[in-house]
Amino acid sequence: MRFLLSNDDGILAHGLECLERAAAPLGETWVVAPDREQSAMSHSLTLHHPIRPMRRGERRWQVDGTPTDCVMVAVEALLPERPDFVLSGVNHGQNMGEDVLYSGTVAAAMEGLALGIPSIAFSFAGGELRADASLLEAQIPLLTTLIRHLTQLSWPGNTLLNVNLPPLIGPHVQGVRLTRLGQRYYSGSLKPMTDPWGRTVYWIGGGSATWTGPADSDFQAVRDGFVSVTPLHLDLTHRELITDAGTWWRAPALP
Ligand code: MN
C-alpha cells in the first residue's frame, strides 16, 4: 500500500507527523507538503509563478505552494507510481460544516479525488493544538486502526471521506459515526482595525462559532465524543431543485 500524505499546516506540523506515524505501519508513506501554513487556501492552484519541490529526506518533499499544488505535483511528477490513497492532515482544528469549503486540508483530498485516487481528510477538533498536542499523539493507535479500516472499505469512486477526531484521550473516544455536514454560524469574526496610515482595515479570524444541524451531523458526533466520518462528493448540483424545477424555475425570454 502506498500513501501520499499532505496537509495545509505545513511540512513541520505536528498533525502531519502524527498522520505519518499512524500510516507507517500500514504501507509506504510519501510526504509532499507545503513549506508553510496554507490553511483556508481552499482549492487554490498556483498558476502565476513556478513551484519548486525541495527534497527533505527519503520520500519527503516540501513545496512552495498550496495543498492542491502539492497533491498535483506529487502524483504527476514526484512519486514513481500513483499512490493507492491520499491522506490529508491531521489538520490543527476541525473541518466541519461549511469549513470544508475553505479548508486546504479537505482540498488536498479533493485534488486526490479529482486525480482518481481515493482520498481521506483528517482534522483534529481540538482547540489550540499546542495545548492539545498530547491528545492527538495519544490517538495515533486509533488513527492507525481507522486508516486500516477506512482504506479497506469500498466507497464509491466519486467520494472522499472527511474525518474529524474529537479532542479526547484515545480510550475515551466513544466510537465512529457516519455523519452529514452540519451548519456553522460565525459571529464577530471580522475585526475592524486601523493601519499605520489611519485607514480602516479588517482582519478575518477569531470570533465565536455556533453549530446547528441534525442529530447525525458531524459536530454532534464530535460533541458526543465520537470520530465523525462524512462522505463528500465534488458535485455541488442541487439535484432536488432540478427535479422540482416546476415549482420555482422558468427560462428567461431572450430579447
Ligand atoms: Mn490547517
PDB file of C-alpha atoms and ligand atoms in Angstrom:
ATOM      1  CA  MET A   1       0.000   0.000   0.000  1.00  0.00           C
ATOM      2  CA  ARG A   2       1.355   3.406  -0.984  1.00  0.00           C
ATOM      3  CA  PHE A   3       0.096   6.532   0.784  1.00  0.00           C
ATOM      4  CA  LEU A   4       0.597  10.127  -0.287  1.00  0.00           C
ATOM      5  CA  LEU A   5       0.399  12.419   2.744  1.00  0.00           C
ATOM      6  CA  SER A   6      -0.161  16.142   2.554  1.00  0.00           C
ATOM      7  CA  ASN A   7      -1.693  18.887   4.664  1.00  0.00           C
ATOM      8  CA  ASP A   8      -2.342  22.618   4.852  1.00  0.00           C
ATOM      9  CA  ASP A   9      -0.499  23.382   8.099  1.00  0.00           C
ATOM     10  CA  GLY A  10       2.918  22.924   6.508  1.00  0.00           C
ATOM     11  CA  ILE A  11       5.512  20.159   6.414  1.00  0.00           C
ATOM     12  CA  LEU A  12       6.661  20.813  10.006  1.00  0.00           C
ATOM     13  CA  ALA A  13       3.162  20.473  11.500  1.00  0.00           C
ATOM     14  CA  HIS A  14       2.656  18.130  14.425  1.00  0.00           C
ATOM     15  CA  GLY A  15      -0.590  16.780  12.899  1.00  0.00           C
ATOM     16  CA  LEU A  16       1.243  15.655   9.750  1.00  0.00           C
ATOM     17  CA  GLU A  17       3.876  13.914  11.869  1.00  0.00           C
ATOM     18  CA  CYS A  18       1.108  12.074  13.767  1.00  0.00           C
ATOM     19  CA  LEU A  19      -0.565  11.036  10.497  1.00  0.00           C
ATOM     20  CA  GLU A  20       2.754   9.764   9.179  1.00  0.00           C
ATOM     21  CA  ARG A  21       3.399   7.755  12.341  1.00  0.00           C
ATOM     22  CA  ALA A  22      -0.140   6.331  12.147  1.00  0.00           C
ATOM     23  CA  ALA A  23       0.107   5.325   8.473  1.00  0.00           C
ATOM     24  CA  ALA A  24       3.690   3.999   8.530  1.00  0.00           C
ATOM     25  CA  PRO A  25       2.801   0.504   9.867  1.00  0.00           C
ATOM     26  CA  LEU A  26       0.281   0.088   7.017  1.00  0.00           C
ATOM     27  CA  GLY A  27       2.442   0.801   3.998  1.00  0.00           C
ATOM     28  CA  GLU A  28       4.889   3.111   2.262  1.00  0.00           C
ATOM     29  CA  THR A  29       4.365   6.785   3.089  1.00  0.00           C
ATOM     30  CA  TRP A  30       5.297   9.692   0.852  1.00  0.00           C
ATOM     31  CA  VAL A  31       5.059  13.205   2.265  1.00  0.00           C
ATOM     32  CA  VAL A  32       4.580  16.119  -0.134  1.00  0.00           C
ATOM     33  CA  ALA A  33       3.503  19.144   1.858  1.00  0.00           C
ATOM     34  CA  PRO A  34       3.579  22.952   1.750  1.00  0.00           C
ATOM     35  CA  ASP A  35       6.667  24.738   3.118  1.00  0.00           C
ATOM     36  CA  ARG A  36       4.449  26.960   5.308  1.00  0.00           C
ATOM     37  CA  GLU A  37       0.939  27.172   6.648  1.00  0.00           C
ATOM     38  CA  GLN A  38      -1.670  27.226   3.889  1.00  0.00           C
ATOM     39  CA  SER A  39      -4.836  26.934   5.988  1.00  0.00           C
ATOM     40  CA  ALA A  40      -8.059  28.281   4.456  1.00  0.00           C
ATOM     41  CA  MET A  41      -6.473  28.242   0.985  1.00  0.00           C
ATOM     42  CA  SER A  42      -9.374  26.102  -0.200  1.00  0.00           C
ATOM     43  CA  HIS A  43      -8.733  24.524  -3.600  1.00  0.00           C
ATOM     44  CA  SER A  44      -6.444  27.222  -4.951  1.00  0.00           C
ATOM     45  CA  LEU A  45      -3.849  26.367  -7.559  1.00  0.00           C
ATOM     46  CA  THR A  46      -0.662  28.380  -8.206  1.00  0.00           C
ATOM     47  CA  LEU A  47      -0.718  29.495 -11.849  1.00  0.00           C
ATOM     48  CA  HIS A  48       1.312  32.701 -11.953  1.00  0.00           C
ATOM     49  CA  HIS A  49       4.727  31.512 -10.818  1.00  0.00           C
ATOM     50  CA  PRO A  50       6.547  28.169 -10.851  1.00  0.00           C
ATOM     51  CA  ILE A  51       6.590  25.939  -7.798  1.00  0.00           C
ATOM     52  CA  ARG A  52       9.803  24.383  -6.615  1.00  0.00           C
ATOM     53  CA  PRO A  53       9.812  20.994  -4.846  1.00  0.00           C
ATOM     54  CA  MET A  54      12.717  20.541  -2.390  1.00  0.00           C
ATOM     55  CA  ARG A  55      13.710  17.084  -1.206  1.00  0.00           C
ATOM     56  CA  ARG A  56      13.627  16.892   2.581  1.00  0.00           C
ATOM     57  CA  GLY A  57      14.631  13.264   3.088  1.00  0.00           C
ATOM     58  CA  GLU A  58      13.625   9.874   1.770  1.00  0.00           C
ATOM     59  CA  ARG A  59      10.101  10.016   0.215  1.00  0.00           C
ATOM     60  CA  ARG A  60       9.685  13.533   1.586  1.00  0.00           C
ATOM     61  CA  TRP A  61       9.234  16.757  -0.369  1.00  0.00           C
ATOM     62  CA  GLN A  62       8.485  20.329   0.592  1.00  0.00           C
ATOM     63  CA  VAL A  63       6.695  22.510  -1.964  1.00  0.00           C
ATOM     64  CA  ASP A  64       6.333  26.312  -2.012  1.00  0.00           C
ATOM     65  CA  GLY A  65       2.690  26.045  -2.986  1.00  0.00           C
ATOM     66  CA  THR A  66      -0.824  25.216  -1.837  1.00  0.00           C
ATOM     67  CA  PRO A  67      -2.118  21.806  -0.706  1.00  0.00           C
ATOM     68  CA  THR A  68      -3.663  21.355  -4.165  1.00  0.00           C
ATOM     69  CA  ASP A  69      -0.293  22.120  -5.823  1.00  0.00           C
ATOM     70  CA  CYS A  70       1.363  19.545  -3.546  1.00  0.00           C
ATOM     71  CA  VAL A  71      -1.000  16.705  -4.448  1.00  0.00           C
ATOM     72  CA  MET A  72      -0.892  17.548  -8.153  1.00  0.00           C
ATOM     73  CA  VAL A  73       2.916  17.749  -8.363  1.00  0.00           C
ATOM     74  CA  ALA A  74       3.284  14.649  -6.167  1.00  0.00           C
ATOM     75  CA  VAL A  75       1.018  12.473  -8.297  1.00  0.00           C
ATOM     76  CA  GLU A  76       2.033  13.855 -11.678  1.00  0.00           C
ATOM     77  CA  ALA A  77       5.780  14.206 -11.074  1.00  0.00           C
ATOM     78  CA  LEU A  78       7.397  13.271  -7.766  1.00  0.00           C
ATOM     79  CA  LEU A  79       6.091   9.793  -6.956  1.00  0.00           C
ATOM     80  CA  PRO A  80       7.414   6.924  -9.104  1.00  0.00           C
ATOM     81  CA  GLU A  81       3.932   5.362  -9.128  1.00  0.00           C
ATOM     82  CA  ARG A  82       0.441   6.538  -8.279  1.00  0.00           C
ATOM     83  CA  PRO A  83      -0.428   6.285  -4.589  1.00  0.00           C
ATOM     84  CA  ASP A  84      -3.274   3.970  -3.545  1.00  0.00           C
ATOM     85  CA  PHE A  85      -4.632   6.650  -1.195  1.00  0.00           C
ATOM     86  CA  VAL A  86      -4.178  10.342  -0.475  1.00  0.00           C
ATOM     87  CA  LEU A  87      -4.307  11.122   3.255  1.00  0.00           C
ATOM     88  CA  SER A  88      -4.504  14.795   4.233  1.00  0.00           C
ATOM     89  CA  GLY A  89      -3.941  16.286   7.694  1.00  0.00           C
ATOM     90  CA  VAL A  90      -4.152  15.785  10.521  1.00  0.00           C
ATOM     91  CA  ASN A  91      -5.354  19.391  10.458  1.00  0.00           C
ATOM     92  CA  HIS A  92      -4.842  21.554  13.509  1.00  0.00           C
ATOM     93  CA  GLY A  93      -8.522  22.294  14.089  1.00  0.00           C
ATOM     94  CA  GLN A  94     -11.866  20.921  12.995  1.00  0.00           C
ATOM     95  CA  ASN A  95     -13.159  20.922   9.428  1.00  0.00           C
ATOM     96  CA  MET A  96     -16.895  20.501   9.815  1.00  0.00           C
ATOM     97  CA  GLY A  97     -19.963  22.009   8.145  1.00  0.00           C
ATOM     98  CA  GLU A  98     -19.080  24.983   5.941  1.00  0.00           C
ATOM     99  CA  ASP A  99     -15.416  24.698   6.977  1.00  0.00           C
ATOM    100  CA  VAL A 100     -14.983  22.174   4.161  1.00  0.00           C
ATOM    101  CA  LEU A 101     -15.488  24.982   1.621  1.00  0.00           C
ATOM    102  CA  TYR A 102     -12.469  26.938   2.934  1.00  0.00           C
ATOM    103  CA  SER A 103     -10.273  24.101   4.126  1.00  0.00           C
ATOM    104  CA  GLY A 104      -6.922  23.391   2.483  1.00  0.00           C
ATOM    105  CA  THR A 105      -6.906  20.007   4.241  1.00  0.00           C
ATOM    106  CA  VAL A 106     -10.124  18.942   2.545  1.00  0.00           C
ATOM    107  CA  ALA A 107      -8.927  20.490  -0.740  1.00  0.00           C
ATOM    108  CA  ALA A 108      -5.852  18.228  -0.780  1.00  0.00           C
ATOM    109  CA  ALA A 109      -8.208  15.245  -0.542  1.00  0.00           C
ATOM    110  CA  MET A 110     -10.413  16.791  -3.245  1.00  0.00           C
ATOM    111  CA  GLU A 111      -7.400  17.054  -5.526  1.00  0.00           C
ATOM    112  CA  GLY A 112      -6.561  13.411  -4.861  1.00  0.00           C
ATOM    113  CA  LEU A 113     -10.117  12.511  -5.773  1.00  0.00           C
ATOM    114  CA  ALA A 114     -10.020  14.711  -8.892  1.00  0.00           C
ATOM    115  CA  LEU A 115      -6.933  12.705  -9.957  1.00  0.00           C
ATOM    116  CA  GLY A 116      -8.912   9.491  -9.448  1.00  0.00           C
ATOM    117  CA  ILE A 117      -7.281   8.439  -6.156  1.00  0.00           C
ATOM    118  CA  PRO A 118      -9.421   7.573  -3.107  1.00  0.00           C
ATOM    119  CA  SER A 119      -8.714  10.255  -0.511  1.00  0.00           C
ATOM    120  CA  ILE A 120      -9.333  10.915   3.159  1.00  0.00           C
ATOM    121  CA  ALA A 121      -9.050  14.239   5.030  1.00  0.00           C
ATOM    122  CA  PHE A 122      -8.319  14.144   8.779  1.00  0.00           C
ATOM    123  CA  SER A 123      -8.862  17.018  11.191  1.00  0.00           C
ATOM    124  CA  PHE A 124      -8.421  17.243  14.943  1.00  0.00           C
ATOM    125  CA  ALA A 125     -11.253  19.128  16.599  1.00  0.00           C
ATOM    126  CA  GLY A 126      -9.059  20.378  19.422  1.00  0.00           C
ATOM    127  CA  GLY A 127      -8.645  23.999  20.388  1.00  0.00           C
ATOM    128  CA  GLU A 128      -5.126  25.369  20.464  1.00  0.00           C
ATOM    129  CA  LEU A 129      -3.120  22.417  19.134  1.00  0.00           C
ATOM    130  CA  ARG A 130      -0.071  23.285  21.208  1.00  0.00           C
ATOM    131  CA  ALA A 131      -2.114  22.601  24.333  1.00  0.00           C
ATOM    132  CA  ASP A 132      -3.863  19.588  22.812  1.00  0.00           C
ATOM    133  CA  ALA A 133      -0.816  18.044  21.109  1.00  0.00           C
ATOM    134  CA  SER A 134      -0.608  15.196  23.599  1.00  0.00           C
ATOM    135  CA  LEU A 135      -4.291  14.355  22.929  1.00  0.00           C
ATOM    136  CA  LEU A 136      -3.633  13.947  19.223  1.00  0.00           C
ATOM    137  CA  GLU A 137      -0.460  11.990  19.939  1.00  0.00           C
ATOM    138  CA  ALA A 138      -2.489   9.644  22.163  1.00  0.00           C
ATOM    139  CA  GLN A 139      -4.855   8.998  19.240  1.00  0.00           C
ATOM    140  CA  ILE A 140      -2.140   7.624  16.912  1.00  0.00           C
ATOM    141  CA  PRO A 141      -3.077   3.932  17.579  1.00  0.00           C
ATOM    142  CA  LEU A 142      -6.740   4.824  16.966  1.00  0.00           C
ATOM    143  CA  LEU A 143      -5.730   6.650  13.788  1.00  0.00           C
ATOM    144  CA  THR A 144      -3.836   3.570  12.542  1.00  0.00           C
ATOM    145  CA  THR A 145      -6.927   1.408  13.155  1.00  0.00           C
ATOM    146  CA  LEU A 146      -9.101   3.998  11.424  1.00  0.00           C
ATOM    147  CA  ILE A 147      -6.845   4.278   8.348  1.00  0.00           C
ATOM    148  CA  ARG A 148      -6.631   0.489   8.068  1.00  0.00           C
ATOM    149  CA  HIS A 149     -10.417   0.168   8.325  1.00  0.00           C
ATOM    150  CA  LEU A 150     -11.385   3.045   6.029  1.00  0.00           C
ATOM    151  CA  THR A 151      -8.931   2.011   3.304  1.00  0.00           C
ATOM    152  CA  GLN A 152     -10.445  -1.494   3.298  1.00  0.00           C
ATOM    153  CA  LEU A 153     -13.990  -0.208   2.722  1.00  0.00           C
ATOM    154  CA  SER A 154     -15.119   0.105  -0.879  1.00  0.00           C
ATOM    155  CA  TRP A 155     -16.697   3.529  -1.056  1.00  0.00           C
ATOM    156  CA  PRO A 156     -17.823   4.932  -4.430  1.00  0.00           C
ATOM    157  CA  GLY A 157     -15.148   6.389  -6.692  1.00  0.00           C
ATOM    158  CA  ASN A 158     -16.570   9.910  -6.686  1.00  0.00           C
ATOM    159  CA  THR A 159     -16.387  10.263  -2.907  1.00  0.00           C
ATOM    160  CA  LEU A 160     -13.848  11.433  -0.352  1.00  0.00           C
ATOM    161  CA  LEU A 161     -14.091  10.858   3.375  1.00  0.00           C
ATOM    162  CA  ASN A 162     -13.862  13.813   5.744  1.00  0.00           C
ATOM    163  CA  VAL A 163     -12.824  12.640   9.212  1.00  0.00           C
ATOM    164  CA  ASN A 164     -12.925  14.757  12.384  1.00  0.00           C
ATOM    165  CA  LEU A 165     -11.330  13.469  15.590  1.00  0.00           C
ATOM    166  CA  PRO A 166     -12.723  14.565  18.960  1.00  0.00           C
ATOM    167  CA  PRO A 167     -10.298  16.221  21.425  1.00  0.00           C
ATOM    168  CA  LEU A 168     -10.145  13.262  23.818  1.00  0.00           C
ATOM    169  CA  ILE A 169      -7.525  10.842  25.099  1.00  0.00           C
ATOM    170  CA  GLY A 170      -7.605   7.725  22.849  1.00  0.00           C
ATOM    171  CA  PRO A 171      -9.507   5.316  25.161  1.00  0.00           C
ATOM    172  CA  HIS A 172     -12.177   7.976  25.854  1.00  0.00           C
ATOM    173  CA  VAL A 173     -13.212   8.169  22.193  1.00  0.00           C
ATOM    174  CA  GLN A 174     -16.735   6.691  22.095  1.00  0.00           C
ATOM    175  CA  GLY A 175     -16.718   5.189  18.614  1.00  0.00           C
ATOM    176  CA  VAL A 176     -17.067   6.191  14.968  1.00  0.00           C
ATOM    177  CA  ARG A 177     -20.200   7.715  13.432  1.00  0.00           C
ATOM    178  CA  LEU A 178     -21.149   8.171   9.795  1.00  0.00           C
ATOM    179  CA  THR A 179     -22.359  11.767   9.584  1.00  0.00           C
ATOM    180  CA  ARG A 180     -23.545  14.578   7.345  1.00  0.00           C
ATOM    181  CA  LEU A 181     -22.250  18.158   7.338  1.00  0.00           C
ATOM    182  CA  GLY A 182     -23.772  20.409   9.997  1.00  0.00           C
ATOM    183  CA  GLN A 183     -24.093  24.184   9.768  1.00  0.00           C
ATOM    184  CA  ARG A 184     -21.909  26.733  11.453  1.00  0.00           C
ATOM    185  CA  TYR A 185     -22.525  30.412  12.057  1.00  0.00           C
ATOM    186  CA  TYR A 186     -19.612  32.644  12.928  1.00  0.00           C
ATOM    187  CA  SER A 187     -20.110  35.900  14.758  1.00  0.00           C
ATOM    188  CA  GLY A 188     -17.593  38.623  15.483  1.00  0.00           C
ATOM    189  CA  SER A 189     -15.018  37.161  13.125  1.00  0.00           C
ATOM    190  CA  LEU A 190     -14.413  40.367  11.155  1.00  0.00           C
ATOM    191  CA  LYS A 191     -12.297  42.737  13.248  1.00  0.00           C
ATOM    192  CA  PRO A 192     -12.020  46.360  12.089  1.00  0.00           C
ATOM    193  CA  MET A 193      -8.597  47.850  12.846  1.00  0.00           C
ATOM    194  CA  THR A 194      -6.609  50.938  11.927  1.00  0.00           C
ATOM    195  CA  ASP A 195      -3.483  50.642   9.793  1.00  0.00           C
ATOM    196  CA  PRO A 196      -0.370  52.812  10.449  1.00  0.00           C
ATOM    197  CA  TRP A 197      -1.734  55.430   7.983  1.00  0.00           C
ATOM    198  CA  GLY A 198      -5.061  55.743   9.795  1.00  0.00           C
ATOM    199  CA  ARG A 199      -7.100  53.765   7.305  1.00  0.00           C
ATOM    200  CA  THR A 200      -9.632  51.125   8.330  1.00  0.00           C
ATOM    201  CA  VAL A 201      -8.651  47.536   7.590  1.00  0.00           C
ATOM    202  CA  TYR A 202     -10.286  44.251   8.554  1.00  0.00           C
ATOM    203  CA  TRP A 203      -8.738  41.099  10.000  1.00  0.00           C
ATOM    204  CA  ILE A 204     -10.775  37.949   9.411  1.00  0.00           C
ATOM    205  CA  GLY A 205     -10.495  35.433  12.232  1.00  0.00           C
ATOM    206  CA  GLY A 206     -11.378  34.708  15.830  1.00  0.00           C
ATOM    207  CA  GLY A 207     -14.953  35.346  16.930  1.00  0.00           C
ATOM    208  CA  SER A 208     -17.204  32.542  18.042  1.00  0.00           C
ATOM    209  CA  ALA A 209     -18.928  29.725  16.148  1.00  0.00           C
ATOM    210  CA  THR A 210     -22.411  28.357  16.765  1.00  0.00           C
ATOM    211  CA  TRP A 211     -23.273  24.932  15.372  1.00  0.00           C
ATOM    212  CA  THR A 212     -26.664  23.643  14.321  1.00  0.00           C
ATOM    213  CA  GLY A 213     -27.730  20.572  12.447  1.00  0.00           C
ATOM    214  CA  PRO A 214     -29.484  17.235  12.785  1.00  0.00           C
ATOM    215  CA  ALA A 215     -28.543  14.548  15.312  1.00  0.00           C
ATOM    216  CA  ASP A 216     -26.473  12.753  12.661  1.00  0.00           C
ATOM    217  CA  SER A 217     -24.332  15.799  11.847  1.00  0.00           C
ATOM    218  CA  ASP A 218     -20.559  15.977  12.156  1.00  0.00           C
ATOM    219  CA  PHE A 219     -20.347  18.454  15.032  1.00  0.00           C
ATOM    220  CA  GLN A 220     -22.873  16.469  17.098  1.00  0.00           C
ATOM    221  CA  ALA A 221     -20.760  13.319  16.728  1.00  0.00           C
ATOM    222  CA  VAL A 222     -17.613  15.167  17.840  1.00  0.00           C
ATOM    223  CA  ARG A 223     -19.520  16.837  20.695  1.00  0.00           C
ATOM    224  CA  ASP A 224     -20.662  13.352  21.819  1.00  0.00           C
ATOM    225  CA  GLY A 225     -17.047  12.141  21.800  1.00  0.00           C
ATOM    226  CA  PHE A 226     -17.214  10.183  18.525  1.00  0.00           C
ATOM    227  CA  VAL A 227     -14.996  10.244  15.468  1.00  0.00           C
ATOM    228  CA  SER A 228     -17.064  11.774  12.646  1.00  0.00           C
ATOM    229  CA  VAL A 229     -16.774  10.341   9.117  1.00  0.00           C
ATOM    230  CA  THR A 230     -18.613  12.367   6.445  1.00  0.00           C
ATOM    231  CA  PRO A 231     -18.640  11.152   2.837  1.00  0.00           C
ATOM    232  CA  LEU A 232     -18.324  14.135   0.463  1.00  0.00           C
ATOM    233  CA  HIS A 233     -18.605  14.403  -3.279  1.00  0.00           C
ATOM    234  CA  LEU A 234     -17.482  17.228  -5.515  1.00  0.00           C
ATOM    235  CA  ASP A 235     -20.733  17.622  -7.441  1.00  0.00           C
ATOM    236  CA  LEU A 236     -22.446  20.657  -5.882  1.00  0.00           C
ATOM    237  CA  THR A 237     -25.526  20.310  -8.118  1.00  0.00           C
ATOM    238  CA  HIS A 238     -28.748  20.620  -6.109  1.00  0.00           C
ATOM    239  CA  ARG A 239     -30.496  17.600  -7.648  1.00  0.00           C
ATOM    240  CA  GLU A 240     -33.825  18.067  -5.866  1.00  0.00           C
ATOM    241  CA  LEU A 241     -34.186  21.590  -7.275  1.00  0.00           C
ATOM    242  CA  ILE A 242     -33.763  20.198 -10.767  1.00  0.00           C
ATOM    243  CA  THR A 243     -36.360  17.509 -10.073  1.00  0.00           C
ATOM    244  CA  ASP A 244     -38.667  20.160  -8.553  1.00  0.00           C
ATOM    245  CA  ALA A 245     -37.966  22.718 -11.283  1.00  0.00           C
ATOM    246  CA  GLY A 246     -41.726  23.077 -11.918  1.00  0.00           C
ATOM    247  CA  THR A 247     -42.184  24.709  -8.509  1.00  0.00           C
ATOM    248  CA  TRP A 248     -39.722  27.593  -8.982  1.00  0.00           C
ATOM    249  CA  TRP A 249     -37.968  27.752 -12.343  1.00  0.00           C
ATOM    250  CA  ARG A 250     -38.838  29.236 -15.674  1.00  0.00           C
ATOM    251  CA  ALA A 251     -36.412  30.001 -18.501  1.00  0.00           C
ATOM    252  CA  PRO A 252     -35.981  33.718 -19.317  1.00  0.00           C
ATOM    253  CA  ALA A 253     -37.417  35.030 -22.579  1.00  0.00           C
ATOM    254  CA  LEU A 254     -34.419  36.379 -24.512  1.00  0.00           C
ATOM    255  CA  PRO A 255     -34.720  39.664 -26.462  1.00  0.00           C
TER     256      PRO A 255
HETATM  257 MN    MN B   1      -4.902  23.943   8.672  1.00  0.00          MN
END
